GROMACS .gro file of C-alpha atoms in nm:
model
  431
    1UNK     CA    1  -2.646  -5.790   5.795
    2UNK     CA    2  -2.321  -5.703   5.645
    3UNK     CA    3  -2.476  -5.720   5.297
    4UNK     CA    4  -2.749  -5.479   5.395
    5UNK     CA    5  -2.486  -5.233   5.541
    6UNK     CA    6  -2.276  -5.263   5.233
    7UNK     CA    7  -2.585  -5.203   5.010
    8UNK     CA    8  -2.689  -4.898   5.211
    9UNK     CA    9  -2.358  -4.750   5.203
   10UNK     CA   10  -2.314  -4.812   4.826
   11UNK     CA   11  -2.658  -4.658   4.768
   12UNK     CA   12  -2.560  -4.347   4.974
   13UNK     CA   13  -2.252  -4.307   4.788
   14UNK     CA   14  -2.432  -4.329   4.443
   15UNK     CA   15  -2.670  -4.075   4.552
   16UNK     CA   16  -2.391  -3.844   4.679
   17UNK     CA   17  -2.216  -3.894   4.348
   18UNK     CA   18  -2.526  -3.839   4.149
   19UNK     CA   19  -2.608  -3.513   4.361
   20UNK     CA   20  -2.244  -3.411   4.306
   21UNK     CA   21  -2.271  -3.439   3.929
   22UNK     CA   22  -2.602  -3.272   3.922
   23UNK     CA   23  -2.458  -2.980   4.133
   24UNK     CA   24  -2.171  -2.953   3.874
   25UNK     CA   25  -2.406  -2.956   3.590
   26UNK     CA   26  -2.607  -2.670   3.762
   27UNK     CA   27  -2.270  -2.494   3.836
   28UNK     CA   28  -2.166  -2.537   3.458
   29UNK     CA   29  -2.514  -2.395   3.352
   30UNK     CA   30  -2.485  -2.086   3.572
   31UNK     CA   31  -2.123  -2.020   3.452
   32UNK     CA   32  -2.252  -2.053   3.078
   33UNK     CA   33  -2.529  -1.804   3.153
   34UNK     CA   34  -2.272  -1.570   3.303
   35UNK     CA   35  -2.049  -1.602   3.006
   36UNK     CA   36  -2.345  -1.537   2.781
   37UNK     CA   37  -2.407  -1.227   2.979
   38UNK     CA   38  -2.065  -1.105   2.937
   39UNK     CA   39  -2.090  -1.173   2.556
   40UNK     CA   40  -2.394  -0.952   2.551
   41UNK     CA   41  -2.216  -0.681   2.737
   42UNK     CA   42  -1.919  -0.693   2.491
   43UNK     CA   43  -2.137  -0.701   2.176
   44UNK     CA   44  -2.364  -0.425   2.304
   45UNK     CA   45  -2.055  -0.203   2.404
   46UNK     CA   46  -1.908  -0.237   2.048
   47UNK     CA   47  -2.241  -0.130   1.882
   48UNK     CA   48  -2.260   0.161   2.142
   49UNK     CA   49  -1.919   0.297   2.076
   50UNK     CA   50  -1.966   0.255   1.706
   51UNK     CA   51  -2.283   0.437   1.698
   52UNK     CA   52  -2.235   0.733   1.941
   53UNK     CA   53  -2.258   1.091   1.845
   54UNK     CA   54  -1.899   1.219   1.921
   55UNK     CA   55  -2.006   1.569   1.912
   56UNK     CA   56  -2.279   1.516   2.183
   57UNK     CA   57  -2.030   1.329   2.405
   58UNK     CA   58  -1.783   1.596   2.373
   59UNK     CA   59  -2.038   1.858   2.461
   60UNK     CA   60  -2.129   1.654   2.770
   61UNK     CA   61  -1.765   1.627   2.857
   62UNK     CA   62  -1.722   2.003   2.832
   63UNK     CA   63  -2.004   2.033   3.074
   64UNK     CA   64  -1.817   1.857   3.324
   65UNK     CA   65  -1.976   1.491   3.294
   66UNK     CA   66  -1.694   1.260   3.418
   67UNK     CA   67  -1.841   0.945   3.235
   68UNK     CA   68  -1.860   1.153   2.922
   69UNK     CA   69  -1.490   1.248   2.960
   70UNK     CA   70  -1.412   0.871   3.002
   71UNK     CA   71  -1.613   0.779   2.701
   72UNK     CA   72  -1.432   1.050   2.499
   73UNK     CA   73  -1.092   0.916   2.587
   74UNK     CA   74  -1.204   0.557   2.517
   75UNK     CA   75  -1.320   0.672   2.167
   76UNK     CA   76  -1.011   0.857   2.094
   77UNK     CA   77  -0.809   0.525   2.123
   78UNK     CA   78  -1.063   0.325   1.938
   79UNK     CA   79  -0.817   0.070   1.827
   80UNK     CA   80  -0.732  -0.029   2.198
   81UNK     CA   81  -1.111  -0.028   2.281
   82UNK     CA   82  -1.193  -0.242   1.983
   83UNK     CA   83  -0.913  -0.483   2.068
   84UNK     CA   84  -1.042  -0.495   2.426
   85UNK     CA   85  -1.396  -0.585   2.301
   86UNK     CA   86  -1.309  -0.833   2.051
   87UNK     CA   87  -1.061  -1.024   2.294
   88UNK     CA   88  -1.303  -1.008   2.577
   89UNK     CA   89  -1.599  -1.131   2.350
   90UNK     CA   90  -1.408  -1.420   2.197
   91UNK     CA   91  -1.267  -1.537   2.542
   92UNK     CA   92  -1.628  -1.566   2.669
   93UNK     CA   93  -1.767  -1.713   2.356
   94UNK     CA   94  -1.509  -1.990   2.333
   95UNK     CA   95  -1.520  -2.058   2.704
   96UNK     CA   96  -1.893  -2.077   2.697
   97UNK     CA   97  -1.910  -2.318   2.408
   98UNK     CA   98  -1.635  -2.546   2.570
   99UNK     CA   99  -1.828  -2.571   2.895
  100UNK     CA  100  -2.151  -2.639   2.707
  101UNK     CA  101  -1.983  -2.916   2.522
  102UNK     CA  102  -1.886  -3.062   2.863
  103UNK     CA  103  -2.220  -3.027   2.996
  104UNK     CA  104  -2.420  -3.172   2.714
  105UNK     CA  105  -2.163  -3.461   2.661
  106UNK     CA  106  -2.206  -3.546   3.022
  107UNK     CA  107  -2.589  -3.550   2.980
  108UNK     CA  108  -2.632  -3.688   2.649
  109UNK     CA  109  -2.307  -3.872   2.562
  110UNK     CA  110  -2.172  -3.839   2.208
  111UNK     CA  111  -2.494  -3.666   2.081
  112UNK     CA  112  -2.400  -3.386   2.336
  113UNK     CA  113  -2.149  -3.237   2.102
  114UNK     CA  114  -2.406  -3.170   1.825
  115UNK     CA  115  -2.667  -3.048   2.079
  116UNK     CA  116  -2.425  -2.818   2.231
  117UNK     CA  117  -2.325  -2.660   1.900
  118UNK     CA  118  -2.688  -2.599   1.807
  119UNK     CA  119  -2.804  -2.469   2.151
  120UNK     CA  120  -2.488  -2.243   2.198
  121UNK     CA  121  -2.528  -2.103   1.845
  122UNK     CA  122  -2.893  -2.011   1.906
  123UNK     CA  123  -2.823  -1.871   2.271
  124UNK     CA  124  -2.520  -1.660   2.140
  125UNK     CA  125  -2.690  -1.519   1.845
  126UNK     CA  126  -3.008  -1.424   2.017
  127UNK     CA  127  -2.886  -1.321   2.383
  128UNK     CA  128  -2.503  -1.254   2.305
  129UNK     CA  129  -2.542  -1.074   1.983
  130UNK     CA  130  -2.856  -0.971   1.815
  131UNK     CA  131  -3.070  -0.865   2.118
  132UNK     CA  132  -2.790  -0.646   2.315
  133UNK     CA  133  -2.686  -0.490   1.975
  134UNK     CA  134  -3.027  -0.385   1.910
  135UNK     CA  135  -3.082  -0.253   2.258
  136UNK     CA  136  -2.741  -0.051   2.252
  137UNK     CA  137  -2.824   0.085   1.903
  138UNK     CA  138  -3.149   0.248   2.025
  139UNK     CA  139  -2.951   0.451   2.283
  140UNK     CA  140  -2.582   0.436   2.210
  141UNK     CA  141  -2.476   0.749   2.406
  142UNK     CA  142  -2.669   0.634   2.723
  143UNK     CA  143  -2.534   0.276   2.691
  144UNK     CA  144  -2.182   0.396   2.629
  145UNK     CA  145  -2.183   0.628   2.954
  146UNK     CA  146  -2.326   0.334   3.158
  147UNK     CA  147  -2.051   0.093   3.059
  148UNK     CA  148  -1.758   0.342   3.036
  149UNK     CA  149  -1.611   0.230   3.367
  150UNK     CA  150  -1.647  -0.139   3.329
  151UNK     CA  151  -1.498  -0.146   2.981
  152UNK     CA  152  -1.225   0.087   3.095
  153UNK     CA  153  -1.154  -0.175   3.368
  154UNK     CA  154  -1.131  -0.463   3.103
  155UNK     CA  155  -0.895  -0.232   2.880
  156UNK     CA  156  -0.643  -0.216   3.173
  157UNK     CA  157  -0.681  -0.600   3.248
  158UNK     CA  158  -0.616  -0.681   2.888
  159UNK     CA  159  -0.340  -0.443   2.835
  160UNK     CA  160  -0.078  -0.714   2.749
  161UNK     CA  161  -0.295  -0.855   2.478
  162UNK     CA  162  -0.379  -0.505   2.346
  163UNK     CA  163  -0.018  -0.429   2.335
  164UNK     CA  164   0.063  -0.753   2.130
  165UNK     CA  165  -0.237  -0.683   1.884
  166UNK     CA  166  -0.129  -0.305   1.868
  167UNK     CA  167   0.223  -0.434   1.726
  168UNK     CA  168   0.031  -0.658   1.494
  169UNK     CA  169  -0.175  -0.383   1.369
  170UNK     CA  170   0.144  -0.166   1.296
  171UNK     CA  171   0.280  -0.445   1.082
  172UNK     CA  172  -0.035  -0.491   0.894
  173UNK     CA  173  -0.046  -0.115   0.831
  174UNK     CA  174   0.299  -0.130   0.698
  175UNK     CA  175   0.221  -0.406   0.460
  176UNK     CA  176  -0.124  -0.282   0.354
  177UNK     CA  177  -0.102   0.101   0.338
  178UNK     CA  178  -0.434   0.272   0.349
  179UNK     CA  179  -0.524   0.573   0.139
  180UNK     CA  180  -0.791   0.688   0.367
  181UNK     CA  181  -0.713   1.013   0.549
  182UNK     CA  182  -0.930   0.929   0.838
  183UNK     CA  183  -1.122   1.259   0.829
  184UNK     CA  184  -1.472   1.337   0.738
  185UNK     CA  185  -1.530   1.420   0.368
  186UNK     CA  186  -1.756   1.713   0.249
  187UNK     CA  187  -2.001   1.447   0.118
  188UNK     CA  188  -2.002   1.261   0.437
  189UNK     CA  189  -2.056   1.599   0.619
  190UNK     CA  190  -2.362   1.672   0.406
  191UNK     CA  191  -2.498   1.332   0.467
  192UNK     CA  192  -2.468   1.411   0.849
  193UNK     CA  193  -2.656   1.713   0.808
  194UNK     CA  194  -2.944   1.546   0.594
  195UNK     CA  195  -2.977   1.268   0.858
  196UNK     CA  196  -2.987   1.534   1.135
  197UNK     CA  197  -3.267   1.705   0.946
  198UNK     CA  198  -3.449   1.364   0.889
  199UNK     CA  199  -3.422   1.287   1.265
  200UNK     CA  200  -3.577   1.621   1.356
  201UNK     CA  201  -3.274   1.760   1.524
  202UNK     CA  202  -3.250   2.045   1.287
  203UNK     CA  203  -3.509   2.245   1.074
  204UNK     CA  204  -3.500   2.221   0.686
  205UNK     CA  205  -3.406   2.587   0.686
  206UNK     CA  206  -3.104   2.520   0.920
  207UNK     CA  207  -3.007   2.219   0.708
  208UNK     CA  208  -3.003   2.434   0.368
  209UNK     CA  209  -2.800   2.704   0.551
  210UNK     CA  210  -2.540   2.447   0.676
  211UNK     CA  211  -2.518   2.271   0.338
  212UNK     CA  212  -2.472   2.612   0.155
  213UNK     CA  213  -2.194   2.701   0.404
  214UNK     CA  214  -2.034   2.366   0.340
  215UNK     CA  215  -2.055   2.384  -0.033
  216UNK     CA  216  -1.962   2.765  -0.025
  217UNK     CA  217  -1.597   2.725  -0.113
  218UNK     CA  218  -1.685   2.505  -0.423
  219UNK     CA  219  -1.878   2.783  -0.571
  220UNK     CA  220  -1.704   3.010  -0.834
  221UNK     CA  221  -1.800   3.374  -0.930
  222UNK     CA  222  -1.939   3.253  -1.258
  223UNK     CA  223  -2.208   3.065  -1.069
  224UNK     CA  224  -2.349   3.370  -0.907
  225UNK     CA  225  -2.271   3.655  -1.123
  226UNK     CA  226  -2.533   3.871  -1.323
  227UNK     CA  227  -2.457   3.814  -1.690
  228UNK     CA  228  -2.364   4.093  -1.917
  229UNK     CA  229  -2.694   4.089  -2.105
  230UNK     CA  230  -2.879   4.175  -1.772
  231UNK     CA  231  -2.641   4.435  -1.659
  232UNK     CA  232  -2.795   4.790  -1.610
  233UNK     CA  233  -2.532   5.045  -1.671
  234UNK     CA  234  -2.499   5.419  -1.764
  235UNK     CA  235  -2.244   5.562  -2.005
  236UNK     CA  236  -2.000   5.812  -1.906
  237UNK     CA  237  -2.119   6.175  -1.972
  238UNK     CA  238  -2.490   6.073  -1.920
  239UNK     CA  239  -2.713   6.365  -1.783
  240UNK     CA  240  -2.764   6.354  -1.419
  241UNK     CA  241  -3.136   6.362  -1.473
  242UNK     CA  242  -3.123   6.047  -1.693
  243UNK     CA  243  -2.905   5.865  -1.429
  244UNK     CA  244  -3.175   5.971  -1.140
  245UNK     CA  245  -3.445   5.817  -1.367
  246UNK     CA  246  -3.248   5.494  -1.402
  247UNK     CA  247  -3.202   5.465  -1.028
  248UNK     CA  248  -3.567   5.522  -0.978
  249UNK     CA  249  -3.671   5.275  -1.247
  250UNK     CA  250  -3.440   4.996  -1.143
  251UNK     CA  251  -3.439   5.041  -0.765
  252UNK     CA  252  -3.068   4.962  -0.767
  253UNK     CA  253  -2.843   5.146  -0.516
  254UNK     CA  254  -2.544   5.109  -0.754
  255UNK     CA  255  -2.494   5.165  -1.125
  256UNK     CA  256  -2.176   5.059  -1.312
  257UNK     CA  257  -2.037   5.329  -1.547
  258UNK     CA  258  -1.888   5.248  -1.895
  259UNK     CA  259  -1.688   5.431  -2.129
  260UNK     CA  260  -1.795   5.396  -2.515
  261UNK     CA  261  -1.890   5.017  -2.455
  262UNK     CA  262  -2.018   4.804  -2.176
  263UNK     CA  263  -1.692   4.595  -2.221
  264UNK     CA  264  -1.513   4.908  -2.078
  265UNK     CA  265  -1.670   4.955  -1.729
  266UNK     CA  266  -1.461   5.218  -1.557
  267UNK     CA  267  -1.635   5.263  -1.219
  268UNK     CA  268  -1.956   5.265  -1.036
  269UNK     CA  269  -2.189   5.536  -0.906
  270UNK     CA  270  -2.368   5.514  -0.559
  271UNK     CA  271  -2.705   5.645  -0.544
  272UNK     CA  272  -2.638   5.794  -0.199
  273UNK     CA  273  -2.331   5.980  -0.342
  274UNK     CA  274  -2.548   6.125  -0.635
  275UNK     CA  275  -2.806   6.244  -0.397
  276UNK     CA  276  -2.560   6.381  -0.159
  277UNK     CA  277  -2.393   6.580  -0.445
  278UNK     CA  278  -2.738   6.727  -0.533
  279UNK     CA  279  -2.820   6.820  -0.184
  280UNK     CA  280  -2.479   7.010  -0.168
  281UNK     CA  281  -2.526   7.173  -0.483
  282UNK     CA  282  -2.183   7.102  -0.606
  283UNK     CA  283  -2.261   7.123  -0.975
  284UNK     CA  284  -2.339   6.886  -1.254
  285UNK     CA  285  -2.020   6.693  -1.284
  286UNK     CA  286  -2.065   6.325  -1.233
  287UNK     CA  287  -1.709   6.212  -1.269
  288UNK     CA  288  -1.640   6.327  -0.912
  289UNK     CA  289  -1.843   6.062  -0.767
  290UNK     CA  290  -1.749   5.769  -0.973
  291UNK     CA  291  -1.593   5.496  -0.743
  292UNK     CA  292  -1.333   5.237  -0.869
  293UNK     CA  293  -1.435   4.887  -0.906
  294UNK     CA  294  -1.258   4.548  -0.873
  295UNK     CA  295  -1.188   4.353  -1.179
  296UNK     CA  296  -1.204   3.967  -1.115
  297UNK     CA  297  -1.219   3.651  -1.321
  298UNK     CA  298  -1.503   3.416  -1.343
  299UNK     CA  299  -1.301   3.126  -1.208
  300UNK     CA  300  -1.235   3.315  -0.875
  301UNK     CA  301  -1.398   3.117  -0.581
  302UNK     CA  302  -1.676   3.304  -0.395
  303UNK     CA  303  -1.471   3.279  -0.067
  304UNK     CA  304  -1.180   3.467  -0.241
  305UNK     CA  305  -1.431   3.718  -0.378
  306UNK     CA  306  -1.540   3.796  -0.019
  307UNK     CA  307  -1.174   3.857   0.082
  308UNK     CA  308  -1.129   4.090  -0.212
  309UNK     CA  309  -1.439   4.287  -0.147
  310UNK     CA  310  -1.354   4.320   0.224
  311UNK     CA  311  -0.998   4.435   0.142
  312UNK     CA  312  -1.114   4.706  -0.105
  313UNK     CA  313  -1.413   4.801   0.113
  314UNK     CA  314  -1.624   4.767  -0.187
  315UNK     CA  315  -1.948   4.566  -0.259
  316UNK     CA  316  -1.923   4.554  -0.643
  317UNK     CA  317  -1.691   4.377  -0.877
  318UNK     CA  318  -1.677   4.352  -1.260
  319UNK     CA  319  -1.622   4.003  -1.399
  320UNK     CA  320  -1.396   4.004  -1.694
  321UNK     CA  321  -1.370   3.734  -1.956
  322UNK     CA  322  -1.057   3.585  -2.126
  323UNK     CA  323  -1.068   3.850  -2.398
  324UNK     CA  324  -1.095   4.132  -2.148
  325UNK     CA  325  -1.463   4.207  -2.215
  326UNK     CA  326  -1.725   4.219  -1.946
  327UNK     CA  327  -1.879   3.901  -1.878
  328UNK     CA  328  -2.107   4.020  -1.600
  329UNK     CA  329  -2.115   4.195  -1.256
  330UNK     CA  330  -2.126   4.045  -0.900
  331UNK     CA  331  -2.219   4.206  -0.570
  332UNK     CA  332  -2.190   4.130  -0.208
  333UNK     CA  333  -2.569   4.061  -0.197
  334UNK     CA  334  -2.508   3.789  -0.462
  335UNK     CA  335  -2.267   3.627  -0.210
  336UNK     CA  336  -2.512   3.653   0.075
  337UNK     CA  337  -2.782   3.516  -0.136
  338UNK     CA  338  -2.547   3.211  -0.201
  339UNK     CA  339  -2.566   3.146   0.162
  340UNK     CA  340  -2.918   3.240   0.264
  341UNK     CA  341  -3.125   3.236  -0.066
  342UNK     CA  342  -3.282   3.510  -0.237
  343UNK     CA  343  -3.304   3.848  -0.050
  344UNK     CA  344  -3.591   4.073  -0.138
  345UNK     CA  345  -3.626   4.421  -0.026
  346UNK     CA  346  -3.930   4.672  -0.044
  347UNK     CA  347  -3.827   4.786  -0.397
  348UNK     CA  348  -3.757   4.442  -0.545
  349UNK     CA  349  -4.029   4.279  -0.769
  350UNK     CA  350  -4.080   3.934  -0.628
  351UNK     CA  351  -3.996   3.661  -0.873
  352UNK     CA  352  -4.085   3.293  -0.829
  353UNK     CA  353  -3.827   3.072  -1.010
  354UNK     CA  354  -4.042   2.760  -0.966
  355UNK     CA  355  -4.414   2.803  -0.981
  356UNK     CA  356  -4.617   2.500  -0.923
  357UNK     CA  357  -4.917   2.509  -1.156
  358UNK     CA  358  -5.080   2.167  -1.059
  359UNK     CA  359  -4.950   1.825  -0.930
  360UNK     CA  360  -4.635   1.746  -1.118
  361UNK     CA  361  -4.656   2.053  -1.339
  362UNK     CA  362  -4.428   2.354  -1.295
  363UNK     CA  363  -4.335   2.687  -1.454
  364UNK     CA  364  -3.971   2.738  -1.447
  365UNK     CA  365  -3.781   3.061  -1.529
  366UNK     CA  366  -3.486   3.018  -1.765
  367UNK     CA  367  -3.259   3.226  -1.533
  368UNK     CA  368  -3.318   2.966  -1.248
  369UNK     CA  369  -3.016   2.801  -1.107
  370UNK     CA  370  -2.952   2.464  -1.268
  371UNK     CA  371  -2.869   2.291  -0.932
  372UNK     CA  372  -3.206   2.399  -0.787
  373UNK     CA  373  -3.381   2.268  -1.095
  374UNK     CA  374  -3.200   1.930  -1.065
  375UNK     CA  375  -3.286   1.901  -0.710
  376UNK     CA  376  -3.656   1.951  -0.831
  377UNK     CA  377  -3.637   1.661  -1.054
  378UNK     CA  378  -3.442   1.444  -0.807
  379UNK     CA  379  -3.096   1.458  -1.002
  380UNK     CA  380  -2.746   1.570  -0.955
  381UNK     CA  381  -2.601   1.815  -1.218
  382UNK     CA  382  -2.272   1.725  -1.385
  383UNK     CA  383  -1.967   1.931  -1.343
  384UNK     CA  384  -1.985   2.035  -1.731
  385UNK     CA  385  -2.354   2.140  -1.703
  386UNK     CA  386  -2.446   2.509  -1.761
  387UNK     CA  387  -2.532   2.737  -1.462
  388UNK     CA  388  -2.892   2.819  -1.565
  389UNK     CA  389  -3.200   2.630  -1.692
  390UNK     CA  390  -3.186   2.836  -2.009
  391UNK     CA  391  -2.833   2.717  -2.085
  392UNK     CA  392  -2.946   2.357  -2.006
  393UNK     CA  393  -3.223   2.362  -2.245
  394UNK     CA  394  -3.006   2.490  -2.516
  395UNK     CA  395  -2.757   2.216  -2.457
  396UNK     CA  396  -3.035   1.976  -2.461
  397UNK     CA  397  -3.172   2.092  -2.795
  398UNK     CA  398  -2.822   2.143  -2.948
  399UNK     CA  399  -2.952   2.443  -3.126
  400UNK     CA  400  -3.120   2.803  -3.071
  401UNK     CA  401  -3.428   2.728  -2.890
  402UNK     CA  402  -3.772   2.837  -3.034
  403UNK     CA  403  -4.103   2.893  -2.876
  404UNK     CA  404  -4.292   2.581  -2.844
  405UNK     CA  405  -3.987   2.342  -2.862
  406UNK     CA  406  -4.044   2.025  -2.665
  407UNK     CA  407  -3.814   1.731  -2.546
  408UNK     CA  408  -3.791   1.468  -2.270
  409UNK     CA  409  -3.536   1.414  -2.015
  410UNK     CA  410  -3.537   1.096  -1.805
  411UNK     CA  411  -3.908   1.077  -1.825
  412UNK     CA  412  -3.971   1.445  -1.755
  413UNK     CA  413  -4.139   1.640  -2.028
  414UNK     CA  414  -4.003   2.004  -2.109
  415UNK     CA  415  -4.160   2.272  -2.325
  416UNK     CA  416  -4.026   2.612  -2.400
  417UNK     CA  417  -4.305   2.862  -2.320
  418UNK     CA  418  -4.120   3.196  -2.327
  419UNK     CA  419  -3.820   3.342  -2.523
  420UNK     CA  420  -3.647   3.677  -2.449
  421UNK     CA  421  -3.341   3.810  -2.641
  422UNK     CA  422  -3.259   3.471  -2.797
  423UNK     CA  423  -3.262   3.294  -2.449
  424UNK     CA  424  -3.516   3.084  -2.297
  425UNK     CA  425  -3.715   3.294  -2.050
  426UNK     CA  426  -3.963   3.024  -1.931
  427UNK     CA  427  -4.026   2.641  -1.960
  428UNK     CA  428  -4.317   2.414  -1.858
  429UNK     CA  429  -4.182   2.112  -1.678
  430UNK     CA  430  -4.413   1.796  -1.629
  431UNK     CA  431  -4.260   1.547  -1.390
   0.00000   0.00000   0.00000
């Protein structure tokens, strides 16, 4: 009887112990699952704050969105935010791995260490890293707004650690000095614009306008001037009737006036001033309506040119070469066209610089901008390249071009199909 009672008590104790152990295993499993969830939280938060559109967040903050203001503050102190995320993520990953080792060792003995390593590696990779990061990458702003308060709470809790790591970072920065200014470069800004256009957020026309504005200050007067050979001017002392005919034939509103030679441009005649003089009947003297012009260098930036024209209240400037001669002329319209593209009015004859003849075959004017030509064939121009297609062809041939000349450039076939005044008027391009 005593033996039976002892056996029953021993059996009950074993069952209780077994239940206690099983309950502890279940508890460990739940804690591990919770820790993996925290790992997913930290991983997704890191991806979200790395991928957010700061401009969009700032706009939301300006509109009064409190969460967006918090996200903006967290992003401004990104080092502290990143430190919080990495510390939190490492704590939960190490703790979950340790608990998993205890769990599997208790269940499987010595083999539990290996099983724990394999299982936790798979679980952390799939549910703690890859999946949450992919989810956060799809909607980074939405996710960042959703977790702004929790991650802000963890940043406060982990302040001592963040402070220590902040000191460590300052020490590293002193040892390893970075040359990175931290700002966005012009090339990066253009890439952002291209990505915005690819994503459908802006139209191609808006992209081109923004890119033109970004690159505007890099352009020089020599890139946009009308070359001397194409300048239409009148000589001082020319009859009024002849000047009127020139205005009517060209459709221009201004004509430069030179004395003796085109290299000595002394001013400009405005069409409205000429007609106003005729209407008032003040005589035949043209000298009275010749306005002064600005003389500038071809190396002047386009942005400085605008300031010069604004200051002088003039729309016209003469570009002077190193010898004091006339290299060309430039107008305010040329500057505007650099931003918005060609401007045609009712008197202009439409000229198509790149005419598609068939698939992969184009007729290109020699006066076309080389940068546009390079964009057509998918290349970037070099800094030393000429400004026009005509100059580029001359450089490739290394001699004076002739009608019918042919050559190949990176697999593209080029043939000279038109010459005018010893320069290339047209080429045929086969891509």
